[in-house]
CSV table of C-alpha atoms and ligand atoms in Angstrom, one decimal:
chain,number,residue,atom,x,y,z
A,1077,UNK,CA,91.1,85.1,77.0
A,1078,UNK,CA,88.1,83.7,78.9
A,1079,UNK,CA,84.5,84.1,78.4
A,1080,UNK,CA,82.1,84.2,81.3
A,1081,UNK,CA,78.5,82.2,80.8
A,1082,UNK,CA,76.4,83.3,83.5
A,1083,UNK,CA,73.1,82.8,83.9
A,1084,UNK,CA,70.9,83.6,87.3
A,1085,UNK,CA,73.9,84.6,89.2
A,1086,UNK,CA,75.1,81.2,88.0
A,1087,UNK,CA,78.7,80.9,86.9
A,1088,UNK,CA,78.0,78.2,84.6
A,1089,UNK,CA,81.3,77.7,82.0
A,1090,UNK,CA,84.4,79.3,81.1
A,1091,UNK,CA,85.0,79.0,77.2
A,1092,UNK,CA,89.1,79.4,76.3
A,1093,UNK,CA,90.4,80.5,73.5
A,1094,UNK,CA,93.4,79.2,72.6
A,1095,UNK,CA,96.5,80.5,71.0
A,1096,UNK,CA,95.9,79.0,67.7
A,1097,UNK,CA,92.0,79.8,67.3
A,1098,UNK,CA,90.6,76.7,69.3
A,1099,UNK,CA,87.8,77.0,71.7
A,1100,UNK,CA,87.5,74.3,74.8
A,1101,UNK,CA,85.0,74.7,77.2
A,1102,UNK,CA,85.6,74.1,80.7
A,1103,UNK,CA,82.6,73.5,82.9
A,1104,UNK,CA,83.9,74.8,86.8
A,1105,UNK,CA,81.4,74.7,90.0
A,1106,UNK,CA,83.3,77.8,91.5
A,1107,UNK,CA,84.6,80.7,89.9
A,1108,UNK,CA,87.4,83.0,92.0
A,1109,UNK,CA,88.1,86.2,89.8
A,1110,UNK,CA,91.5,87.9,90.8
A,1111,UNK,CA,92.4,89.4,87.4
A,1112,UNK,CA,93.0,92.7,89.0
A,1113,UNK,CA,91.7,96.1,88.4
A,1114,UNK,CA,91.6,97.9,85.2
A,1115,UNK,CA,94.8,100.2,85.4
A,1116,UNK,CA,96.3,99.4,82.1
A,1117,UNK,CA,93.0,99.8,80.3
A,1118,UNK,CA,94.0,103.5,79.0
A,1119,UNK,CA,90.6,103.7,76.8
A,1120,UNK,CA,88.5,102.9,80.2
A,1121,UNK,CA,90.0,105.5,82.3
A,1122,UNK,CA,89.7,108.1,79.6
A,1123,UNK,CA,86.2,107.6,80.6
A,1124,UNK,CA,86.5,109.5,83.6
A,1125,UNK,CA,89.8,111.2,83.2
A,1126,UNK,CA,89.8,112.5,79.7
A,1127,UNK,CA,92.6,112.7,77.8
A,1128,UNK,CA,94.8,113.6,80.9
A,1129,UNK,CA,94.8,109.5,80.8
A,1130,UNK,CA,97.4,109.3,78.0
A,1131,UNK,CA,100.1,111.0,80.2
A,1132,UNK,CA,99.3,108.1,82.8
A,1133,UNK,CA,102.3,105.9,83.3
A,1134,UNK,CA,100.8,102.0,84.6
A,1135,UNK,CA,103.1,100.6,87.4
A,1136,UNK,CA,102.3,96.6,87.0
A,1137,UNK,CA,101.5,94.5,83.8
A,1138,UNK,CA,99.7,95.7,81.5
A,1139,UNK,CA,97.4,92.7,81.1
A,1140,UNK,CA,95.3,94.2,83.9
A,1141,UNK,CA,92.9,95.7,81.6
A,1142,UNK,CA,89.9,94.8,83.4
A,1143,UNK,CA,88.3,91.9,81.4
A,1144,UNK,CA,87.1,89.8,83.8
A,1145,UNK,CA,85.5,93.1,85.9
A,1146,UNK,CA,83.6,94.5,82.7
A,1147,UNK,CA,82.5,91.3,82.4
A,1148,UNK,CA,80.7,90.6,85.5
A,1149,UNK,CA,79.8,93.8,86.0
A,1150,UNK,CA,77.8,93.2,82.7
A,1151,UNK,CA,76.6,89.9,83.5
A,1152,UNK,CA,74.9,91.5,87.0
A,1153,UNK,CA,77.5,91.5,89.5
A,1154,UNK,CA,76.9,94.7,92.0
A,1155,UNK,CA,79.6,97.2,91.4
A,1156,UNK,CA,81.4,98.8,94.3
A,1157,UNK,CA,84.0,101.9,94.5
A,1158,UNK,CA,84.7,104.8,92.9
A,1159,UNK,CA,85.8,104.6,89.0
A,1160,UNK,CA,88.2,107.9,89.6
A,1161,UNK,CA,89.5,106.9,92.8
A,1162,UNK,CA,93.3,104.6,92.2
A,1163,UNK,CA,96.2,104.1,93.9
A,1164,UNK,CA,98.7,106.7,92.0
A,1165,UNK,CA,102.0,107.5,93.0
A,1166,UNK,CA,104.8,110.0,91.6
A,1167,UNK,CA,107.1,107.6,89.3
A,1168,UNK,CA,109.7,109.0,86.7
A,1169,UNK,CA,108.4,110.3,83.7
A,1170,UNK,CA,111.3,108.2,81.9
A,1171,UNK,CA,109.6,105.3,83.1
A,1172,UNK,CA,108.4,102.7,80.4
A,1173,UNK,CA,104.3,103.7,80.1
A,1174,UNK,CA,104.1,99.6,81.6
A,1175,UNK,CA,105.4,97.6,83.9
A,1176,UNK,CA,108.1,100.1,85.4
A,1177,UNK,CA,107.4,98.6,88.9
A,1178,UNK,CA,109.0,100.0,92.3
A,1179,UNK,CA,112.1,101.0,91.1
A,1180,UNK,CA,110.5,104.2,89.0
A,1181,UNK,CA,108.8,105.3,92.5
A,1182,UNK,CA,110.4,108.6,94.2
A,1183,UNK,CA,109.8,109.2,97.7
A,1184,UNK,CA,111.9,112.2,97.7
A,1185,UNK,CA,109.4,114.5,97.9
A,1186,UNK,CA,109.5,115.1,101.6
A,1187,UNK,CA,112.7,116.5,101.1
A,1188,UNK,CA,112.2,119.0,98.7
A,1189,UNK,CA,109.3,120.9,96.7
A,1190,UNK,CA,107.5,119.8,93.8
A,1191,UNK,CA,106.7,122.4,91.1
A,1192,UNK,CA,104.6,121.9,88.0
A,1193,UNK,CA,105.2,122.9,84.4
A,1194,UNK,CA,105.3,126.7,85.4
A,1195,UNK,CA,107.8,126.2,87.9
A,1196,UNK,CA,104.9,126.7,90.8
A,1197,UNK,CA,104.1,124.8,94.2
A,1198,UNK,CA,100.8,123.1,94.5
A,1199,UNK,CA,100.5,121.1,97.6
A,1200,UNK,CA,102.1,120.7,100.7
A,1201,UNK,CA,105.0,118.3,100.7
A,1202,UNK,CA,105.2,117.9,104.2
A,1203,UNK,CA,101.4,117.2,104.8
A,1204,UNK,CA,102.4,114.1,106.7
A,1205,UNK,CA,104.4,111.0,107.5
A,1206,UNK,CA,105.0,109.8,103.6
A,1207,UNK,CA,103.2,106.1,103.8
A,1208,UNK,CA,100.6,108.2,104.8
A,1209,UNK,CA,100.8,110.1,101.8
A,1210,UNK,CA,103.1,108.6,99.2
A,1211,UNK,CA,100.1,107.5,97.2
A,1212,UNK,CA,98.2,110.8,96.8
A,1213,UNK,CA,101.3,112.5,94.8
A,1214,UNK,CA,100.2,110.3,91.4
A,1215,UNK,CA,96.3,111.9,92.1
A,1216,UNK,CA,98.0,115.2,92.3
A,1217,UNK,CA,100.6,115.2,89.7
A,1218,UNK,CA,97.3,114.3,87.3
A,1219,UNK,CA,96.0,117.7,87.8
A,1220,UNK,CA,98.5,119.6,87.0
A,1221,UNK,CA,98.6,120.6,83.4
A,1222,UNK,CA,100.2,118.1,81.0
A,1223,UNK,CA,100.6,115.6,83.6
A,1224,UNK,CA,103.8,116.9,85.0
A,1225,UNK,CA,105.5,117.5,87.7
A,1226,UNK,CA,109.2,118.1,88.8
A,1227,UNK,CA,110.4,116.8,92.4
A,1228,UNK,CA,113.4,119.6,93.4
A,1229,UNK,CA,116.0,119.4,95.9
A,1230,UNK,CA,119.3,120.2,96.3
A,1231,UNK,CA,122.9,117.8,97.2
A,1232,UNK,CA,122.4,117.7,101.2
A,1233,UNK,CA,119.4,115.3,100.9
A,1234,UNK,CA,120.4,113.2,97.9
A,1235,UNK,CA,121.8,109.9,100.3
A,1236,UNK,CA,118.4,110.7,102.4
A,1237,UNK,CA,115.9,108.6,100.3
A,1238,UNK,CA,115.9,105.4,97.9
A,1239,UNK,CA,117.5,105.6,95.2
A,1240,UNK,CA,115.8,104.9,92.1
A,1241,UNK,CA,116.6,103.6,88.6
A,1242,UNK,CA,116.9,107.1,86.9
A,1243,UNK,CA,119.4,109.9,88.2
A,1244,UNK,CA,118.4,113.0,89.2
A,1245,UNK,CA,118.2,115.8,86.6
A,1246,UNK,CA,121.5,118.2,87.9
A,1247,UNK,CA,121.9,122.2,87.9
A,1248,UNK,CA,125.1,124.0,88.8
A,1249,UNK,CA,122.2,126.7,89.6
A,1250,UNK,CA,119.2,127.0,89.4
A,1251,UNK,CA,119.0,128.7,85.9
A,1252,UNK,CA,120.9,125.7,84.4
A,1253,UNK,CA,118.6,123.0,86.4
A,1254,UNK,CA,115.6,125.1,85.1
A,1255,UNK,CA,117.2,124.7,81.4
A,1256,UNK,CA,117.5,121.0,81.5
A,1257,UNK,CA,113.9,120.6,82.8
A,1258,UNK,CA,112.4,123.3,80.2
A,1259,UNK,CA,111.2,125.3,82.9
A,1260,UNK,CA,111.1,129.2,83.1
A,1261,UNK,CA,114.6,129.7,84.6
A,1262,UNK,CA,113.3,133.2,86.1
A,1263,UNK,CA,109.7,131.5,87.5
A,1264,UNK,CA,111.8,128.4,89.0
A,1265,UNK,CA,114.1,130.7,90.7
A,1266,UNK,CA,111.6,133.0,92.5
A,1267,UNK,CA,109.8,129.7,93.4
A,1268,UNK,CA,112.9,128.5,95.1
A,1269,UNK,CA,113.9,132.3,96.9
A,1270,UNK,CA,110.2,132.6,98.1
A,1271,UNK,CA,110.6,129.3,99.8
A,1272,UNK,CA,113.6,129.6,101.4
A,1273,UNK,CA,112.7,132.9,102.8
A,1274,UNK,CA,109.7,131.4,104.3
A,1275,UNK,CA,111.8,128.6,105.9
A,1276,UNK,CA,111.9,128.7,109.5
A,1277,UNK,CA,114.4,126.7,111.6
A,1278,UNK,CA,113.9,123.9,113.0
A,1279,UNK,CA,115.0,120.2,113.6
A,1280,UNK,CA,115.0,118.2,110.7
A,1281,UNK,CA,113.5,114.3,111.7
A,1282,UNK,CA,111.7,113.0,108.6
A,1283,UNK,CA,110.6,110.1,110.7
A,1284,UNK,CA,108.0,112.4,113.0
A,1285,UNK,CA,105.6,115.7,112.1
A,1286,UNK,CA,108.7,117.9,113.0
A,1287,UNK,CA,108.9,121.7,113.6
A,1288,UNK,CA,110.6,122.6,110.1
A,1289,UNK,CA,107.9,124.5,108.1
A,1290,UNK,CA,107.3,127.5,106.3
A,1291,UNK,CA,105.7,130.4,107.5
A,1292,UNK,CA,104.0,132.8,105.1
A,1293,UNK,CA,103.6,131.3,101.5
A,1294,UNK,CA,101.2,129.4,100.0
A,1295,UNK,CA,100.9,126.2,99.7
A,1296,UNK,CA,102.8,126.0,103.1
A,1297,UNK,CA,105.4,123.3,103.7
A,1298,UNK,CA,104.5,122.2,107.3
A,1299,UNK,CA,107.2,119.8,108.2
A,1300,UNK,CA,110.5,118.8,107.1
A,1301,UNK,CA,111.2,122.2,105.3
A,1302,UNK,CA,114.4,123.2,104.5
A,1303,UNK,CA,116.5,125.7,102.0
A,1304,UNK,CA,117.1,124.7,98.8
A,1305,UNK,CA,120.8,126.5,98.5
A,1306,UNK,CA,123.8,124.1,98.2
A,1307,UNK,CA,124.4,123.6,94.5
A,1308,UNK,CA,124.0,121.3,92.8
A,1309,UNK,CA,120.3,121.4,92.5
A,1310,UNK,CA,118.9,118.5,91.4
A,1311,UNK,CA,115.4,117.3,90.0
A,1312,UNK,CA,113.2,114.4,88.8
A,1313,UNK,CA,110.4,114.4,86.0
A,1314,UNK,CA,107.7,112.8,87.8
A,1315,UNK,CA,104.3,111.9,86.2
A,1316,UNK,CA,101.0,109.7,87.6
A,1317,UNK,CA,101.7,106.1,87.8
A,1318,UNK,CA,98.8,104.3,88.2
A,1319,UNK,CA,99.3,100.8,91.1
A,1320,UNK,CA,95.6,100.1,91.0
A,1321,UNK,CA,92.2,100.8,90.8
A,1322,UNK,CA,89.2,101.1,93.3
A,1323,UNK,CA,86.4,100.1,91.3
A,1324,UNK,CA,85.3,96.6,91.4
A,1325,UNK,CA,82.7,93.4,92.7
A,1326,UNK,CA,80.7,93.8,95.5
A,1327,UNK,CA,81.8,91.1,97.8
A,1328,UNK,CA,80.4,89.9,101.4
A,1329,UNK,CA,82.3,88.7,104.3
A,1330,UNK,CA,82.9,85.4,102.6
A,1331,UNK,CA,84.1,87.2,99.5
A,1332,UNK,CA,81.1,86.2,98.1
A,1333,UNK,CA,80.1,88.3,94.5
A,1334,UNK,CA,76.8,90.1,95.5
A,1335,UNK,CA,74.6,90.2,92.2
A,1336,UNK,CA,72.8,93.9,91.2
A,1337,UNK,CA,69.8,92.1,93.4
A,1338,UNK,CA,71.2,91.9,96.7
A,1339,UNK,CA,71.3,88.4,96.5
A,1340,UNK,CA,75.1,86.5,97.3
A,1341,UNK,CA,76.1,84.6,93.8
A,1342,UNK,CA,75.9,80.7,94.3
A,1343,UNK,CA,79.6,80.1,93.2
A,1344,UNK,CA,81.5,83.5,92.2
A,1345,UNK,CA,84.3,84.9,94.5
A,1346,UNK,CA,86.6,87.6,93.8
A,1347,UNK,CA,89.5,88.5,96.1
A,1348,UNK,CA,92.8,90.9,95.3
A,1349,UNK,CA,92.1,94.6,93.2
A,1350,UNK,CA,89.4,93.5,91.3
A,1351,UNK,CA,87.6,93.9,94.7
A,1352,UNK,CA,89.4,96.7,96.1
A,1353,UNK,CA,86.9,99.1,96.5
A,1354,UNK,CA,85.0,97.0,99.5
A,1355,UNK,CA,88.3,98.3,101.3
A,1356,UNK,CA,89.2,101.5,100.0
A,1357,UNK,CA,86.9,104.4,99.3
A,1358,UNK,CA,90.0,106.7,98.9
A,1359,UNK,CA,93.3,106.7,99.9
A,1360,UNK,CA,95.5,104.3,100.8
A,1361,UNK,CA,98.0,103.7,103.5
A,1362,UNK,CA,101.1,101.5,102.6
A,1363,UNK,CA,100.5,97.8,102.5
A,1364,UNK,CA,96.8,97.7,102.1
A,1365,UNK,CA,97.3,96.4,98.2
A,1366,UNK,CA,98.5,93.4,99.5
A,1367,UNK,CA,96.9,92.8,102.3
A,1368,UNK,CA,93.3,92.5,99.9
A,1369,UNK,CA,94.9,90.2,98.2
A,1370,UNK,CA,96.4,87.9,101.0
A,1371,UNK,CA,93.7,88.6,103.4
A,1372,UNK,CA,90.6,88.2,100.7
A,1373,UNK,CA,92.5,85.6,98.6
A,1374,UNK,CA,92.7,83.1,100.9
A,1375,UNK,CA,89.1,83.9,102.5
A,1376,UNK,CA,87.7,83.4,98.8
A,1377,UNK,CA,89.8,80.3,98.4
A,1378,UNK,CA,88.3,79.0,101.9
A,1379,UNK,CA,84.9,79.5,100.7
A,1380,UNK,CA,85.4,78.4,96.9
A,1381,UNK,CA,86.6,75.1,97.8
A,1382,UNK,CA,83.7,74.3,100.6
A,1383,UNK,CA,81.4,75.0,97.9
A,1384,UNK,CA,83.6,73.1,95.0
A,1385,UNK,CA,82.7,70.4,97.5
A,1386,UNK,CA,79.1,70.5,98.2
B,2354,FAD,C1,104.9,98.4,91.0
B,2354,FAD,C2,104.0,98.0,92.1
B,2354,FAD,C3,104.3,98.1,93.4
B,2354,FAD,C4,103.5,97.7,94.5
B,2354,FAD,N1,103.9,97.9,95.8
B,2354,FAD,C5,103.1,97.5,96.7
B,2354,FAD,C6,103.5,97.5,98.1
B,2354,FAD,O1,104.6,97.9,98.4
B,2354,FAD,N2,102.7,97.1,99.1
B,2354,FAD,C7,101.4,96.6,98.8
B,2354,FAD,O2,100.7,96.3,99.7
B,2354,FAD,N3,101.0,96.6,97.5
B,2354,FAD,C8,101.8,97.0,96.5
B,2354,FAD,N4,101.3,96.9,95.2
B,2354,FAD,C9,100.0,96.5,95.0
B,2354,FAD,C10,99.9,94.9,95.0
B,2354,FAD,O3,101.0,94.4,94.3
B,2354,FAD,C11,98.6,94.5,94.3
B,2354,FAD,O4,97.5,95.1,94.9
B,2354,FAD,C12,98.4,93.0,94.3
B,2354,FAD,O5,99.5,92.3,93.8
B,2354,FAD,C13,97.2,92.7,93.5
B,2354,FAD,O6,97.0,91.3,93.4
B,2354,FAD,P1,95.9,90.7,92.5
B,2354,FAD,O7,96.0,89.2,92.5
B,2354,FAD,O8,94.6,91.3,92.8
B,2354,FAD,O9,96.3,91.3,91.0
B,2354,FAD,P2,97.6,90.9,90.2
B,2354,FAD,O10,98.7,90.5,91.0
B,2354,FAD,O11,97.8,92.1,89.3
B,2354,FAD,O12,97.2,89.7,89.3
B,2354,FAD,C14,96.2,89.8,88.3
B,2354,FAD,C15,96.5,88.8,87.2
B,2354,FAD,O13,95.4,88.6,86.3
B,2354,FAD,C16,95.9,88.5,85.0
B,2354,FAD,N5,94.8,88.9,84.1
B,2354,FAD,C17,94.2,90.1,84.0
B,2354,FAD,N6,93.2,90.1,83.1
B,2354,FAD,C18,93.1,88.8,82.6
B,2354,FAD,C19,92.3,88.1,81.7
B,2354,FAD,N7,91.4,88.8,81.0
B,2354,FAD,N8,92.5,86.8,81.4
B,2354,FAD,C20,93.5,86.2,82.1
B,2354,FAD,N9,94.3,86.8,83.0
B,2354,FAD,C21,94.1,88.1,83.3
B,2354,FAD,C22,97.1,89.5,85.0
B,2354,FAD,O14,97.9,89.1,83.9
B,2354,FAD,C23,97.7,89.3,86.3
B,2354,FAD,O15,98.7,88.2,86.3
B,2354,FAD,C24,102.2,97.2,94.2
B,2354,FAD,C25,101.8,97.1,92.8
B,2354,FAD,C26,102.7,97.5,91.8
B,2354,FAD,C27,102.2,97.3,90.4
C-alpha cells in the first residue's frame, strides 16, 4: 500500500506500509503511476452502474482497484474520461469473478445469435468485422436484465472460432438446449424459427462485411447470418467481463499529470490504464490496451528519468 504526499502539484514522498505494520518512508524526485484502472473496485463502479455491478465478472487481477487514481485525483490531478465507459467483453459466466483472463473470452458470437434471459435478440451480431466490435458485447450484455446473456449456435460452426476453457452448453433440440440454460423452451424456439426464416443466402466469409443477413426481423443480423438447424445446438452463459476502465489522469504529450489548474505537475507521470481515457473516449479497437501502455510507458519513463536527473 502506498500513500501519496503531495503538496502544490508536488509529489513529495511515498510512505510504505509494510507487511508486518512498519511504515518507511521513501523520498522519490519522480513519480510514474501505472497501477491501472479501477476495474476490480466493485463498490466504485456501483457508483455509476448500480447493482448491475455485482454480476460484473473482472478479466485481470483484482488488485487493480484504483488506489493510486482515487488518490491523485484527490490530491488535484485533472480527471479525464468517462467513469461508465470500459473495455467489456462477453466472457463465460463460469468464469472465476477475477482474474479469468483470455481464455474465458468467446468470440463466437459472429456465428450465431445472442439471446437474453427471455430467450430474445437484442443487437446485431454481425454489425461488423469482430475486433471492431468484440469489446462492445460486455457493454451490452450489462443491459440486459440480470446481466445475462446466452451466445447460440449450432454444430456446423463449432471448429470456426477459439476455443475456450468451458464447453459449450449442448441440446439435442432446441427444447432440451433451452432446458439446460433455464430458458423458456417455447420463447427460445420461436427466437430461433423467426431467424432462420429471415435468413437469406448468401456466402458465408467471416473475414469481410459479407452478403449473409437477415431480412425482415428485428434486431437484423446483417452479415454472416446463417440457420441455426443442424442439431446439436449448442450455447455459452456469457456475462460482462470488465478488461479496463476509461477514467483516469489527465496527461500531456510528455505523459505529464495535468493538475485541476491547468498547470503540468513538476514530477508525476502516469502511463498504461490509469491514463486510458486521454486515448479512448469510447470504444476500443483490438490492441489499443496495450499499446497505452507500451507507447505511454516508455514516453513517461523518457520523461521521468530526464527529470530524476535535473
Ligand atoms: C484478460 C485480459 C486480456 C487482455 N487482452 C488484451 C489484448 O489482447 N490486447 C491489448 O492490447 N490489451 C489487452 N488487455 C489490456 C492490457 O493487458 C492492459 O491494458 C495493460 O496490461 C495495462 O497495463 P497497465 O500497466 O496500465 O496495468 P496492469 O498491467 O494491470 O498493471 C497494474 C499493476 O498495478 C498494481 N497495483 C494496482 N493498485 C496498486 C496499489 N494500490 N499499490 C501497488 N500496486 C498496485 C496491480 O497489481 C498491477 O500489477 C487485456 C487485459 C486483460 C485483463
Amino acid at each position: 500500500m502506498i500513500d501519496l504526499n503531495i503538496e502544490h502539484g508536488m509529489f513529495l514522498s511515498a510512505q510504505l506500509k509494510q507487511p508486518v505494520g512498519g511504515r518507511t518512508e521513501v523520498r522519490a524526485s519522480t513519480l510514474v503511476a501505472a497501477a491501472g484502472g479501477f476495474e476490480a473496485n466493485i463498490e466504485w463502479l456501483k457508483e455509476y452502474w448500480g447493482e448491475a455491478a455485482d454480476n460484473f465478472l473482472i478479466r485481470g487481477t483484482p488488485y487493480n482497484r484504483g488506489a493510486i487514481l482515487k488518490m491523485l485525483l484527490a490530491k488535484g490531478v485533472q480527471e479525464i474520461g468517462d467513469p461508465t465507459q470500459c473495455h467489456a467483453v462477453a466472457i463465460d459466466a463460469r468464469a472465476p469473478k477475477f482474474d479469468g483472463g483470455i481464455i474465458t473470452r468467446h468470440d463466437s458470437v459472429v456465428f450465431g445469435i445472442v439471446v437474453n434471459k427471455h430467450a430474445e435478440r437484442f443487437y446485431d451480431e454481425g454489425e461488423d468485422i469482430w475486433p471492431k466490435r468484440y469489446a462492445i458485447w460486455g457493454r451490452l450484455v450489462a443491459a440486459q436484465p440480470d446481466q445475462i446473456a446466452y451466445i447460440i449456435f449450432d454444430s456446423t460452426v463449432v471448429t470456426s472460432f477459439m476455443p475456450t476453457l468451458f464447453p459449450p452448453i449442448a441440446g439435442a433440440t432446441i427444447a432440451e438446449l433451452a432446458g439446460k440454460l433455464e430458458l423458456d423452451a417455447a420463447a427460445l424456439e420461436k427466437t430461433i424459427t423467426d431467424f432462420n426464416a429471415a435468413v437469406q443466402t448468401g456466402t458465408f466469409d467471416h473475414t469481410i462485411l459479407d452478403d449473409c443477413r437477415t431480412e425482415g426481423i428485428t434486431p437484423a443480423k446483417t452479415h454472416w447470418a446463417r440457420r441455426i438447424e443442424t442439431p446439436p445446438y449448442l450455447a455459452y452463459p456469457v456475462r460482462p467481463g470488465i478488461t479496463f476502465t476509461y477514467l483516469g489522469t489527465r496527461v500531456n504529450k510528455q505523459s505529464r499529470m495535468l493538475m485541476k489548474d491547468g498547470k503540468p505537475s513538476a514530477n508525476m507521470f502516469a502511463a498504461g490504464e490509469i491514463m486510458a481515457g486521454n486515448v479512448l473516449g469510447k470504444g476500443y479497437a483490438a490492441g489499443i490496451g496495450m499499446t497505452i501502455g507500451s507507447v505511454f510507458g516508455r514516453v513517461a519513463g523518457r520523461e521521468a528519468a530526464k527529470n530524476a536527473r535535473n
